[in-house]
Amino acid sequence: MSTSLTRRALLAQVQQVALLAGAAGLINSVPAEEPRRTMTIQTVLGLIPVADFGFALPHEHIQCDFIGAEQTHRGRWDVDEVTAAILPNLLQLKERGVTGFVDCTPAYIGRDPRVLRQLSQQSGMHIVTNTGYYGGMNDKFVPSHAHEESAEQLAAHWISEWKNGIEDTGVKPGFIKIGIDEIPETAQQLSPLDAKLVRAAAQSSRATGLSVTCHTGGAQAAYVATQLFIEEKGNASRFVVAHSDGHGHAINRKIAELGSWVSFDGIGYRPLEEHLKIVLPMLEEHADQLLLSMDRGWWWVGEPNGGKIQDYNYLCDTFLPALRKAGVSQTTIQQLTVKNPARAFAQ
Ligand SMILES: [Zn+2]
């Protein structure tokens, strides 16, 4: 039998199966595909090809305002003052070869695209901002309308920011950031508000192709949230579980097995040896689903001169050299710092 005949026979079979499936109503039950991925990153200055993102930090902060959703507003900080204070730290990062920076400060905790845009222009750093609401810390940062509205309504706000830009800035979010509180170890459900945020995140991720970074109060909440995201037809590979450093190997492995990202973004908050013991075993099993970052920075709104602002150098100066010393290859380091952030945040 010639190859073309075989192929034709196969095609006929495929068509027949498709017809039968259609007749049985199977095709209609297939969930709508998320938009085709374009392999671009939405930065505060516009879309860039994913290859330009380079060595990227997937979870840092430029500015935070912890006063609460009801009281925070733009008048509480000065764009130029924050820019001037943070710029040297971004330039130090650039000297170390870092070119991508994911700003994880959500709306109502001091997210300000005007600051991020100005910093990106002055430093040349590719900065990514977000849409979404943060339900951690007992919902202090959740705006009052979110208590009343449905997951669909919340998703509509976030999708609108993705389409039209944030507030009056025209700056578009490159990912969705949500936060949830910890639940007891045996609990199988998040609080109703946190569950609503995860559902809204799944819906808006599906509609936009954006990934979701979820701040988690602890391991059980992280696992339940990942399951809920998938149940709500979110694409598991678009879900990043933040603060996995403290979740323990068992949960981290389960989350990776579900297909989601395990983000070790507290690098520098624990003694080096302890942190290596957390990262190395996961690296052996799931190097293609790990992210490394420091959750550092920031201009602390309300403190004189922004409080004690931390630099972002620990990962490059201390942690990566320690990984190399522990035998991790340059190819794997490249995967952790370049390939993985690109895959996690490309839309
Ligand atoms: Zn953070």
Coordinates of C-alpha atoms and ligand atoms in Angstrom, one line a residue:
M1 CA 0.0 0.0 0.0
S2 CA 1.4 3.4 -0.9
T3 CA 1.8 6.1 1.7
S4 CA -0.7 8.4 0.1
L5 CA -3.3 5.7 0.2
T6 CA -2.6 4.9 3.9
R7 CA -2.9 8.6 4.6
R8 CA -6.2 8.9 2.7
A9 CA -7.6 5.9 4.5
L10 CA -6.6 7.4 7.8
L11 CA -8.2 10.7 6.9
A12 CA -11.4 9.0 6.0
Q13 CA -11.4 7.3 9.4
V14 CA -10.7 10.5 11.2
Q15 CA -13.6 12.2 9.4
Q16 CA -15.9 9.4 10.2
V17 CA -15.0 9.5 13.9
A18 CA -15.5 13.3 13.9
L19 CA -18.9 12.9 12.2
L20 CA -20.0 10.3 14.8
A21 CA -18.7 12.5 17.7
G22 CA -20.6 15.5 16.2
A23 CA -23.8 13.5 15.9
A24 CA -23.4 12.3 19.5
G25 CA -23.0 15.9 20.7
L26 CA -19.5 15.2 21.9
I27 CA -17.8 18.0 19.9
N28 CA -20.1 20.7 21.4
S29 CA -19.1 19.7 24.9
V30 CA -15.4 20.4 24.3
P31 CA -14.6 23.7 26.2
A32 CA -13.7 26.7 24.1
E33 CA -10.0 27.0 23.4
E34 CA -8.2 29.9 25.0
P35 CA -6.8 32.4 22.5
R36 CA -3.9 31.2 20.4
R37 CA -0.7 32.0 22.2
T38 CA 1.4 34.6 20.4
M39 CA 4.6 34.0 22.4
T40 CA 4.8 37.7 23.3
I41 CA 5.1 39.3 26.7
Q42 CA 2.9 42.3 27.6
T43 CA 5.2 44.8 29.2
V44 CA 4.3 48.2 30.6
L45 CA 5.7 49.7 27.4
G46 CA 3.9 47.3 25.1
L47 CA 4.2 43.8 23.6
I48 CA 7.7 42.3 23.1
P49 CA 8.7 39.0 21.6
V50 CA 9.2 36.5 24.3
A51 CA 12.9 36.1 23.3
D52 CA 13.6 39.7 24.3
F53 CA 12.5 39.1 27.9
G54 CA 15.8 37.3 28.7
F55 CA 16.9 36.6 32.2
A56 CA 13.8 37.5 34.2
L57 CA 12.7 37.7 37.8
P58 CA 9.1 36.4 38.0
H59 CA 8.1 37.9 41.4
E60 CA 9.4 41.2 42.7
H61 CA 7.9 44.5 43.9
I62 CA 8.6 48.1 43.0
Q63 CA 6.1 49.7 45.4
C64 CA 3.6 48.5 48.1
D65 CA 1.0 50.4 50.0
F66 CA -0.4 48.4 52.9
I67 CA -2.9 50.9 54.2
G68 CA -5.9 48.9 52.8
A69 CA -8.2 49.0 49.8
E70 CA -10.5 51.7 51.1
Q71 CA -7.7 54.2 51.8
T72 CA -5.0 53.7 49.2
H73 CA -4.9 56.3 46.4
R74 CA -2.4 57.9 44.0
G75 CA -2.0 61.0 46.1
R76 CA -0.1 58.9 48.7
W77 CA 3.1 58.8 46.7
D78 CA 5.1 60.8 44.2
V79 CA 5.8 59.1 40.9
D80 CA 9.2 60.9 40.4
E81 CA 10.3 60.2 44.0
V82 CA 9.6 56.5 43.8
T83 CA 11.2 56.3 40.4
A84 CA 14.4 58.0 41.6
A85 CA 14.6 55.7 44.6
I86 CA 14.1 52.4 42.7
L87 CA 16.0 53.2 39.5
P88 CA 19.5 52.4 40.9
N89 CA 18.4 49.0 42.0
L90 CA 17.0 48.2 38.5
L91 CA 20.3 49.4 37.0
Q92 CA 22.3 47.1 39.3
L93 CA 20.1 44.2 38.1
K94 CA 20.8 45.1 34.5
E95 CA 24.5 45.1 35.2
R96 CA 24.0 41.5 36.3
G97 CA 22.3 40.6 33.0
V98 CA 18.7 40.7 34.2
T99 CA 16.4 42.2 31.5
G100 CA 12.9 41.1 32.7
F101 CA 11.1 42.1 35.9
V102 CA 7.6 40.9 36.9
D103 CA 6.0 43.4 39.3
C104 CA 3.7 41.4 41.5
T105 CA 2.1 44.4 43.3
P106 CA -1.6 44.1 42.7
A107 CA -4.3 46.9 42.4
Y108 CA -5.2 48.4 45.9
I109 CA -1.7 47.6 47.2
G110 CA 0.1 50.4 45.4
R111 CA 0.2 49.1 41.8
D112 CA 1.0 52.2 39.7
P113 CA 1.6 51.8 36.0
R114 CA 2.9 55.4 35.8
V115 CA 5.8 54.5 38.1
L116 CA 6.5 51.2 36.3
R117 CA 6.4 52.9 32.9
Q118 CA 8.8 55.6 33.9
L119 CA 11.2 53.1 35.5
S120 CA 11.1 50.9 32.4
Q121 CA 11.9 53.9 30.2
Q122 CA 14.7 55.1 32.4
S123 CA 16.3 51.7 33.1
G124 CA 15.6 49.7 29.9
M125 CA 14.2 46.9 32.0
H126 CA 11.2 45.0 30.6
I127 CA 8.6 45.4 33.4
V128 CA 5.3 43.5 33.5
T129 CA 2.3 44.6 35.6
N130 CA -0.9 42.8 36.5
T131 CA -4.7 42.8 36.9
G132 CA -6.6 41.0 39.6
Y133 CA -7.4 41.3 43.3
Y134 CA -5.5 40.2 46.4
G135 CA -7.6 38.3 48.9
G136 CA -4.7 37.4 51.3
M137 CA -4.3 39.1 54.7
N138 CA -8.0 38.7 55.6
D139 CA -9.3 40.6 52.5
K140 CA -7.9 43.9 53.7
F141 CA -6.9 44.7 50.1
V142 CA -10.1 43.6 48.4
P143 CA -12.2 46.5 47.2
S144 CA -15.8 46.6 48.5
H145 CA -17.4 46.0 45.1
A146 CA -15.7 42.6 44.9
H147 CA -17.6 41.3 48.0
E148 CA -20.9 41.8 46.2
E149 CA -20.0 40.9 42.6
S150 CA -19.9 37.5 41.0
A151 CA -16.8 35.8 39.7
E152 CA -18.1 36.7 36.2
Q153 CA -18.3 40.3 37.0
L154 CA -14.8 40.4 38.6
A155 CA -13.4 38.6 35.5
A156 CA -15.1 41.3 33.3
H157 CA -13.2 44.1 35.2
W158 CA -9.9 42.2 34.7
I159 CA -10.5 41.4 31.1
S160 CA -11.4 45.0 30.5
E161 CA -8.0 46.2 31.9
W162 CA -6.3 43.7 29.5
K163 CA -8.3 45.1 26.6
N164 CA -8.3 48.8 27.4
G165 CA -5.4 49.3 29.8
I166 CA -5.3 50.2 33.5
E167 CA -7.1 53.3 34.7
D168 CA -6.2 56.3 32.5
T169 CA -2.7 55.0 31.7
G170 CA -3.2 52.8 28.6
V171 CA -0.8 50.3 30.2
K172 CA -1.9 46.7 29.9
P173 CA -1.4 43.9 32.4
G174 CA 0.8 41.0 31.4
F175 CA -0.6 38.6 33.9
I176 CA -3.3 38.2 36.6
K177 CA -2.4 38.4 40.3
I178 CA -4.6 37.1 43.0
G179 CA -4.1 36.3 46.7
I180 CA -5.8 33.9 49.0
D181 CA -5.6 33.2 52.7
E182 CA -4.5 29.9 54.4
I183 CA -7.0 27.3 55.3
P184 CA -6.8 24.4 57.9
E185 CA -4.7 21.4 56.8
T186 CA -7.8 19.2 56.4
A187 CA -10.0 21.8 54.7
Q188 CA -11.0 21.2 51.1
Q189 CA -12.4 24.6 50.4
L190 CA -11.2 28.2 50.3
S191 CA -13.2 31.0 51.8
P192 CA -16.1 32.0 49.5
L193 CA -14.4 35.2 48.6
D194 CA -11.0 33.5 47.8
A195 CA -12.8 30.8 45.8
K196 CA -14.5 33.5 43.8
L197 CA -11.2 35.2 43.1
V198 CA -9.7 31.8 41.8
R199 CA -12.8 31.3 39.6
A200 CA -12.6 34.8 38.2
A201 CA -8.9 34.2 37.6
A202 CA -9.6 31.0 35.7
Q203 CA -12.3 32.7 33.6
S204 CA -10.1 35.7 32.8
S205 CA -7.1 33.6 32.1
R206 CA -9.1 31.5 29.6
A207 CA -10.5 34.6 27.9
T208 CA -7.1 36.4 27.6
G209 CA -4.5 33.7 27.6
L210 CA -2.8 35.5 30.6
S211 CA -1.2 33.4 33.3
V212 CA -2.2 33.8 36.9
T213 CA 0.2 34.2 39.9
C214 CA -1.6 33.2 43.1
H215 CA -0.2 34.5 46.4
T216 CA -1.0 31.7 48.9
G217 CA -1.2 31.9 52.7
G218 CA 0.0 28.3 52.9
A219 CA 0.4 24.8 51.4
Q220 CA -3.2 23.5 51.7
A221 CA -4.7 26.7 50.3
A222 CA -2.2 26.5 47.4
Y223 CA -3.2 22.9 46.6
V224 CA -6.9 23.5 46.8
A225 CA -6.6 26.7 44.7
T226 CA -4.7 24.8 42.0
Q227 CA -7.3 22.1 41.9
L228 CA -10.1 24.7 41.8
F229 CA -8.4 26.6 39.0
I230 CA -8.2 23.5 36.9
E231 CA -11.8 22.5 37.8
E232 CA -12.9 25.9 36.5
K233 CA -11.2 25.0 33.2
G234 CA -8.2 27.1 33.7
N235 CA -5.1 25.8 31.9
A236 CA -2.9 24.3 34.7
S237 CA 0.2 25.5 32.9
R238 CA -1.0 29.1 33.3
F239 CA -1.2 28.9 37.1
V240 CA 1.8 30.0 39.2
V241 CA 1.8 29.1 42.9
A242 CA 3.7 31.8 44.6
H243 CA 5.5 31.4 47.9
S244 CA 6.0 27.7 47.4
D245 CA 9.3 27.9 49.5
G246 CA 7.4 27.1 52.7
H247 CA 4.9 24.6 51.3
G248 CA 6.9 21.4 51.6
H249 CA 8.1 19.0 49.0
A250 CA 5.0 16.8 49.1
I251 CA 2.6 19.7 48.1
N252 CA 5.1 21.2 45.6
R253 CA 5.4 17.9 43.9
K254 CA 1.6 17.4 43.7
I255 CA 1.2 20.9 42.2
A256 CA 3.9 20.2 39.6
E257 CA 2.2 16.9 38.8
L258 CA -1.1 18.8 38.2
G259 CA 0.9 20.8 35.6
S260 CA 1.2 24.2 37.4
W261 CA 4.2 26.3 38.3
V262 CA 6.0 26.1 41.6
S263 CA 7.4 29.5 42.4
F264 CA 10.3 29.7 44.9
D265 CA 10.1 33.4 45.2
G266 CA 11.3 33.9 48.7
I267 CA 15.0 33.3 47.8
G268 CA 17.0 35.2 50.4
Y269 CA 14.4 35.0 53.2
R270 CA 15.9 31.7 54.6
P271 CA 19.5 30.7 55.3
L272 CA 21.2 29.6 52.0
E273 CA 21.7 26.0 52.9
E274 CA 18.0 25.6 54.0
H275 CA 16.9 27.1 50.7
L276 CA 19.1 24.9 48.6
K277 CA 17.5 21.9 50.3
I278 CA 14.1 23.1 49.2
V279 CA 15.1 23.9 45.6
L280 CA 17.5 21.1 44.7
P281 CA 15.1 18.1 45.1
M282 CA 12.4 19.8 43.0
L283 CA 15.0 20.7 40.5
E284 CA 15.8 17.0 39.9
E285 CA 12.2 16.2 39.2
H286 CA 10.5 19.3 37.8
A287 CA 13.1 21.8 36.6
D288 CA 10.7 22.8 33.8
Q289 CA 8.1 23.9 36.2
L290 CA 10.1 26.0 38.7
L291 CA 10.5 29.7 39.0
L292 CA 13.1 31.6 41.2
S293 CA 12.6 35.1 42.6
M294 CA 13.1 37.1 45.7
D295 CA 9.8 38.9 46.5
R296 CA 12.0 41.9 47.4
G297 CA 12.1 45.6 46.9
W298 CA 10.1 48.1 47.5
W299 CA 9.1 51.6 48.1
W300 CA 7.0 51.3 51.2
V301 CA 4.2 53.9 50.8
G302 CA 3.7 55.9 54.0
E303 CA 7.3 55.4 55.4
P304 CA 9.7 58.3 55.2
N305 CA 11.6 58.1 51.9
G306 CA 10.0 54.7 51.1
G307 CA 11.4 53.0 54.2
K308 CA 14.2 50.4 53.9
I309 CA 14.3 49.6 50.2
Q310 CA 16.1 46.2 49.5
D311 CA 18.1 45.7 46.3
Y312 CA 17.4 42.7 44.0
N313 CA 20.9 41.3 43.8
Y314 CA 20.8 38.2 46.1
L315 CA 19.7 35.7 43.5
C316 CA 22.5 36.7 41.1
D317 CA 25.2 37.3 43.7
T318 CA 24.6 34.5 46.1
F319 CA 22.0 31.9 45.2
L320 CA 22.8 31.1 41.6
P321 CA 26.6 30.7 42.4
A322 CA 25.5 28.4 45.2
L323 CA 23.4 26.3 42.8
R324 CA 26.4 26.1 40.4
K325 CA 28.6 25.0 43.3
A326 CA 26.0 22.3 44.2
G327 CA 26.5 20.9 40.7
V328 CA 23.6 22.5 38.8
S329 CA 24.5 22.9 35.2
Q330 CA 24.5 26.2 33.3
T331 CA 21.8 24.8 31.0
T332 CA 19.5 24.3 34.0
I333 CA 20.3 27.8 35.4
Q334 CA 19.4 29.1 32.0
Q335 CA 16.2 27.2 32.0
L336 CA 15.3 28.5 35.5
T337 CA 16.1 32.2 34.8
V338 CA 15.3 32.6 31.1
K339 CA 13.2 29.8 29.5
N340 CA 10.8 29.2 32.4
P341 CA 9.8 32.8 33.0
A342 CA 9.3 33.2 29.3
R343 CA 7.1 30.1 29.1
A344 CA 5.2 31.1 32.3
F345 CA 4.4 34.6 31.2
A346 CA 4.2 34.5 27.4
Q347 CA 0.6 35.1 26.2
Ligands
ZN1 ZN 5.1 39.3 46.5

